[in-house]
Amino acid sequence: QKEVEQDPGPLSVPEGAIVSLNCTYSNSAFQYFMWYRQYSRKGPELLMYTYSSGNKEDGRFTAQVDKSSKYISLFIRDSQPSDSATYLCAMSKENTGNQFYFGTGTSLTVIP
Amino acid sequence: DTAVSQTPKYLVTQMGNDKSIKCEQNLGHDTMYWYKQDSKKFLKIMFSYNNKELIINETVPNRFSPKSPDKAHLNLHINSLELGDSAVYFCASSPRTHEQYFGPGTRLTVT
Protein backbone atom coordinates (compact mmCIF):
# COMPACT_ATOMS: atom_id res chain seq x y z
CA GLN A 1 0.00 0.00 0.00
CA LYS A 2 1.32 3.43 -0.93
CA GLU A 3 1.79 5.85 1.96
CA VAL A 4 -0.18 8.57 0.15
CA GLU A 5 -3.16 7.85 -2.10
CA GLN A 6 -4.67 10.35 -4.51
CA ASP A 7 -7.32 9.83 -7.17
CA PRO A 8 -5.61 10.64 -10.50
CA GLY A 9 -8.85 11.80 -12.14
CA PRO A 10 -9.12 13.34 -14.65
CA LEU A 11 -11.57 15.80 -13.14
CA SER A 12 -13.47 18.16 -15.43
CA VAL A 13 -15.67 20.98 -14.06
CA PRO A 14 -17.41 24.07 -15.49
CA GLU A 15 -15.99 27.50 -14.72
CA GLY A 16 -17.24 28.83 -11.40
CA ALA A 17 -17.68 25.40 -9.81
CA ILE A 18 -16.29 24.46 -6.41
CA VAL A 19 -13.57 21.84 -6.78
CA SER A 20 -12.67 19.33 -4.09
CA LEU A 21 -9.37 17.46 -4.31
CA ASN A 22 -8.46 14.82 -1.76
CA CYS A 23 -5.67 12.61 -0.47
CA THR A 24 -5.61 9.86 2.10
CA TYR A 25 -2.59 8.57 3.94
CA SER A 26 -1.69 5.65 6.14
CA ASN A 27 1.13 6.92 8.38
CA SER A 28 -0.03 8.85 11.44
CA ALA A 29 3.48 10.33 11.80
CA PHE A 30 2.81 12.82 9.00
CA GLN A 31 2.58 16.33 10.46
CA TYR A 32 3.15 18.66 7.50
CA PHE A 33 0.76 18.74 4.55
CA MET A 34 1.34 20.52 1.27
CA TRP A 35 -0.52 21.06 -1.99
CA TYR A 36 1.35 21.70 -5.21
CA ARG A 37 0.00 22.85 -8.57
CA GLN A 38 1.78 21.70 -11.71
CA TYR A 39 1.00 23.20 -15.08
CA SER A 40 1.80 21.19 -18.17
CA ARG A 41 5.55 21.07 -18.85
CA LYS A 42 6.37 23.08 -15.72
CA GLY A 43 7.72 22.27 -12.26
CA PRO A 44 5.38 21.82 -9.28
CA GLU A 45 4.60 25.08 -7.49
CA LEU A 46 3.82 25.20 -3.78
CA LEU A 47 0.22 26.32 -3.32
CA MET A 48 -0.69 25.67 0.31
CA TYR A 49 1.13 24.41 3.37
CA THR A 50 -0.39 23.42 6.71
CA TYR A 51 0.91 21.93 9.92
CA SER A 52 -1.12 19.31 11.77
CA SER A 53 -4.93 19.49 11.72
CA GLY A 54 -7.24 22.33 10.78
CA ASN A 55 -8.05 24.65 7.91
CA LYS A 56 -6.04 27.24 6.06
CA GLU A 57 -7.44 29.71 3.57
CA ASP A 58 -5.68 31.69 0.86
CA GLY A 59 -7.91 33.55 -1.54
CA ARG A 60 -10.02 31.02 -3.45
CA PHE A 61 -8.09 28.08 -1.99
CA THR A 62 -8.79 26.28 1.29
CA ALA A 63 -6.68 23.42 2.62
CA GLN A 64 -8.21 21.12 5.21
CA VAL A 65 -6.50 18.43 7.29
CA ASP A 66 -8.35 15.77 9.29
CA LYS A 67 -5.69 13.76 11.07
CA SER A 68 -8.19 11.50 12.81
CA SER A 69 -9.39 10.27 9.40
CA LYS A 70 -5.95 10.61 7.75
CA TYR A 71 -7.56 12.70 5.03
CA ILE A 72 -6.62 16.02 3.49
CA SER A 73 -8.52 18.20 1.05
CA LEU A 74 -7.98 21.20 -1.16
CA PHE A 75 -11.04 23.25 -2.11
CA ILE A 76 -11.01 25.70 -4.98
CA ARG A 77 -13.89 28.19 -5.04
CA ASP A 78 -15.07 29.97 -8.19
CA SER A 79 -12.79 27.82 -10.32
CA GLN A 80 -11.19 29.45 -13.35
CA PRO A 81 -9.76 28.00 -16.58
CA SER A 82 -6.34 29.09 -15.29
CA ASP A 83 -6.78 26.55 -12.46
CA SER A 84 -6.49 23.74 -15.02
CA ALA A 85 -3.42 21.80 -13.90
CA THR A 86 -2.34 18.71 -12.01
CA TYR A 87 -2.61 19.04 -8.23
CA LEU A 88 -0.24 17.02 -6.06
CA CYS A 89 -0.52 16.51 -2.34
CA ALA A 90 2.61 15.94 -0.29
CA MET A 91 3.37 15.15 3.33
CA SER A 92 6.30 14.94 5.68
CA LYS A 93 7.11 13.88 9.21
CA GLU A 94 8.94 15.65 12.00
CA ASN A 95 12.72 15.30 12.02
CA THR A 96 13.09 13.19 8.89
CA GLY A 97 15.64 15.26 7.04
CA ASN A 98 12.92 16.88 4.98
CA GLN A 99 11.76 13.72 3.22
CA PHE A 100 8.52 14.27 1.33
CA TYR A 101 5.88 11.76 0.29
CA PHE A 102 3.85 12.68 -2.76
CA GLY A 103 0.49 11.59 -4.08
CA THR A 104 0.22 10.69 -7.75
CA GLY A 105 -1.56 13.94 -8.64
CA THR A 106 -5.10 14.77 -9.82
CA SER A 107 -5.52 16.27 -13.27
CA LEU A 108 -8.09 19.10 -13.26
CA THR A 109 -9.65 20.84 -16.25
CA VAL A 110 -11.90 23.87 -15.78
CA ILE A 111 -14.08 24.38 -18.83
CA PRO A 112 -14.95 28.00 -19.77
CA ASP B 1 16.12 36.10 -10.47
CA THR B 2 15.06 32.47 -10.95
CA ALA B 3 14.89 30.67 -7.59
CA VAL B 4 15.74 27.12 -8.73
CA SER B 5 17.23 26.71 -12.17
CA GLN B 6 18.18 23.61 -14.13
CA THR B 7 20.18 23.05 -17.29
CA PRO B 8 19.53 21.80 -19.82
CA LYS B 9 15.73 21.98 -20.19
CA TYR B 10 15.69 19.29 -22.84
CA LEU B 11 18.13 16.46 -23.38
CA VAL B 12 17.87 13.93 -26.19
CA THR B 13 20.56 11.28 -26.28
CA GLN B 14 21.23 7.72 -27.29
CA MET B 15 21.36 4.62 -25.14
CA GLY B 16 24.73 4.02 -23.57
CA ASN B 17 25.75 7.68 -23.41
CA ASP B 18 26.71 9.55 -20.22
CA LYS B 19 25.02 12.87 -19.44
CA SER B 20 24.82 15.45 -16.65
CA ILE B 21 22.06 17.77 -15.43
CA LYS B 22 22.91 20.83 -13.37
CA CYS B 23 20.85 22.56 -10.70
CA GLU B 24 21.37 25.83 -8.87
CA GLN B 25 19.27 27.57 -6.22
CA ASN B 26 19.64 31.16 -5.03
CA LEU B 27 17.23 30.86 -2.11
CA GLY B 28 19.84 30.13 0.53
CA HIS B 29 18.20 26.80 1.35
CA ASP B 30 20.11 24.05 3.13
CA THR B 31 18.56 21.05 1.41
CA MET B 32 18.38 20.09 -2.25
CA TYR B 33 16.75 17.15 -4.01
CA TRP B 34 16.53 15.25 -7.25
CA TYR B 35 13.18 13.76 -8.29
CA LYS B 36 12.17 11.68 -11.29
CA GLN B 37 8.67 12.19 -12.70
CA ASP B 38 7.35 9.47 -14.97
CA SER B 39 4.72 9.74 -17.69
CA LYS B 40 1.96 9.23 -15.09
CA LYS B 41 3.15 12.32 -13.19
CA PHE B 42 4.36 10.36 -10.15
CA LEU B 43 7.23 12.19 -8.41
CA LYS B 44 9.81 9.77 -7.07
CA ILE B 45 12.56 11.01 -4.76
CA MET B 46 16.03 9.98 -5.86
CA PHE B 47 18.50 11.89 -3.69
CA SER B 48 18.64 14.61 -1.10
CA TYR B 49 21.60 16.66 0.12
CA ASN B 50 21.78 18.85 3.19
CA ASN B 51 24.70 21.28 3.26
CA LYS B 52 26.58 19.20 0.69
CA GLU B 53 26.01 15.97 2.64
CA LEU B 54 23.95 13.10 1.19
CA ILE B 55 20.98 12.42 3.49
CA ILE B 56 18.52 10.54 1.30
CA ASN B 57 19.59 7.95 -1.24
CA GLU B 58 16.60 5.97 -2.46
CA THR B 59 16.86 2.76 -4.41
CA VAL B 60 18.28 4.16 -7.59
CA PRO B 61 20.66 2.36 -10.00
CA ASN B 62 24.26 3.27 -9.25
CA ARG B 63 24.49 4.64 -12.79
CA PHE B 64 23.03 7.77 -11.19
CA SER B 65 25.48 9.79 -9.16
CA PRO B 66 24.68 13.13 -7.51
CA LYS B 67 27.33 15.69 -6.70
CA SER B 68 27.00 18.78 -4.56
CA PRO B 69 30.00 21.10 -4.93
CA ASP B 70 28.42 23.64 -2.57
CA LYS B 71 25.14 24.35 -0.80
CA ALA B 72 23.66 26.12 -3.82
CA HIS B 73 24.40 23.46 -6.43
CA LEU B 74 23.37 19.86 -6.93
CA ASN B 75 24.25 18.07 -10.15
CA LEU B 76 23.13 14.68 -11.41
CA HIS B 77 25.36 12.52 -13.59
CA ILE B 78 23.91 9.51 -15.37
CA ASN B 79 26.13 6.81 -16.88
CA SER B 80 25.19 4.31 -19.57
CA LEU B 81 21.75 5.76 -20.22
CA GLU B 82 18.88 3.32 -20.78
CA LEU B 83 15.48 3.71 -22.43
CA GLY B 84 13.80 3.51 -19.01
CA ASP B 85 15.67 6.61 -17.86
CA SER B 86 13.46 8.73 -20.12
CA ALA B 87 11.49 11.02 -17.80
CA VAL B 88 11.40 14.54 -16.46
CA TYR B 89 13.97 15.18 -13.74
CA PHE B 90 13.22 17.89 -11.20
CA CYS B 91 15.58 19.57 -8.84
CA ALA B 92 14.10 21.11 -5.69
CA SER B 93 15.32 22.97 -2.65
CA SER B 94 13.90 23.32 0.82
CA PRO B 95 14.42 25.46 3.92
CA ARG B 96 13.85 23.72 7.25
CA THR B 97 10.14 24.42 7.20
CA HIS B 98 8.98 21.44 5.15
CA GLU B 99 8.29 23.38 1.96
CA GLN B 100 9.89 22.60 -1.36
CA TYR B 101 10.61 24.81 -4.35
CA PHE B 102 11.02 23.07 -7.68
CA GLY B 103 13.01 23.89 -10.76
CA PRO B 104 11.46 23.87 -14.24
CA GLY B 105 12.56 20.30 -14.95
CA THR B 106 14.83 18.60 -17.47
CA ARG B 107 13.03 16.46 -20.02
CA LEU B 108 15.33 13.54 -20.82
CA THR B 109 14.62 11.38 -23.85
CA VAL B 110 16.78 8.32 -24.45
CA THR B 111 16.55 6.83 -27.93
mmCIF file of C-alpha atoms in Angstrom, chain A residues 7 10 16 41-42 50-51 53 56-57 75 78 81-82 87-92 98 105 111:
data_model
loop_
_atom_site.group_PDB
_atom_site.id
_atom_site.type_symbol
_atom_site.label_atom_id
_atom_site.label_comp_id
_atom_site.label_asym_id
_atom_site.label_seq_id
_atom_site.Cartn_x
_atom_site.Cartn_y
_atom_site.Cartn_z
ATOM 1 C CA ASP A 7 -7.321 9.834 -7.171
ATOM 2 C CA PRO A 10 -9.119 13.343 -14.647
ATOM 3 C CA GLY A 16 -17.243 28.832 -11.398
ATOM 4 C CA ARG A 41 5.551 21.067 -18.853
ATOM 5 C CA LYS A 42 6.366 23.078 -15.717
ATOM 6 C CA THR A 50 -0.387 23.417 6.712
ATOM 7 C CA TYR A 51 0.909 21.934 9.918
ATOM 8 C CA SER A 53 -4.928 19.492 11.724
ATOM 9 C CA LYS A 56 -6.042 27.244 6.060
ATOM 10 C CA GLU A 57 -7.445 29.707 3.571
ATOM 11 C CA PHE A 75 -11.045 23.248 -2.108
ATOM 12 C CA ASP A 78 -15.068 29.969 -8.195
ATOM 13 C CA PRO A 81 -9.764 27.996 -16.580
ATOM 14 C CA SER A 82 -6.340 29.086 -15.292
ATOM 15 C CA TYR A 87 -2.613 19.043 -8.231
ATOM 16 C CA LEU A 88 -0.240 17.021 -6.059
ATOM 17 C CA CYS A 89 -0.522 16.509 -2.343
ATOM 18 C CA ALA A 90 2.611 15.945 -0.291
ATOM 19 C CA MET A 91 3.373 15.154 3.333
ATOM 20 C CA SER A 92 6.303 14.943 5.679
ATOM 21 C CA ASN A 98 12.919 16.882 4.980
ATOM 22 C CA GLY A 105 -1.563 13.943 -8.637
ATOM 23 C CA ILE A 111 -14.083 24.379 -18.832
#
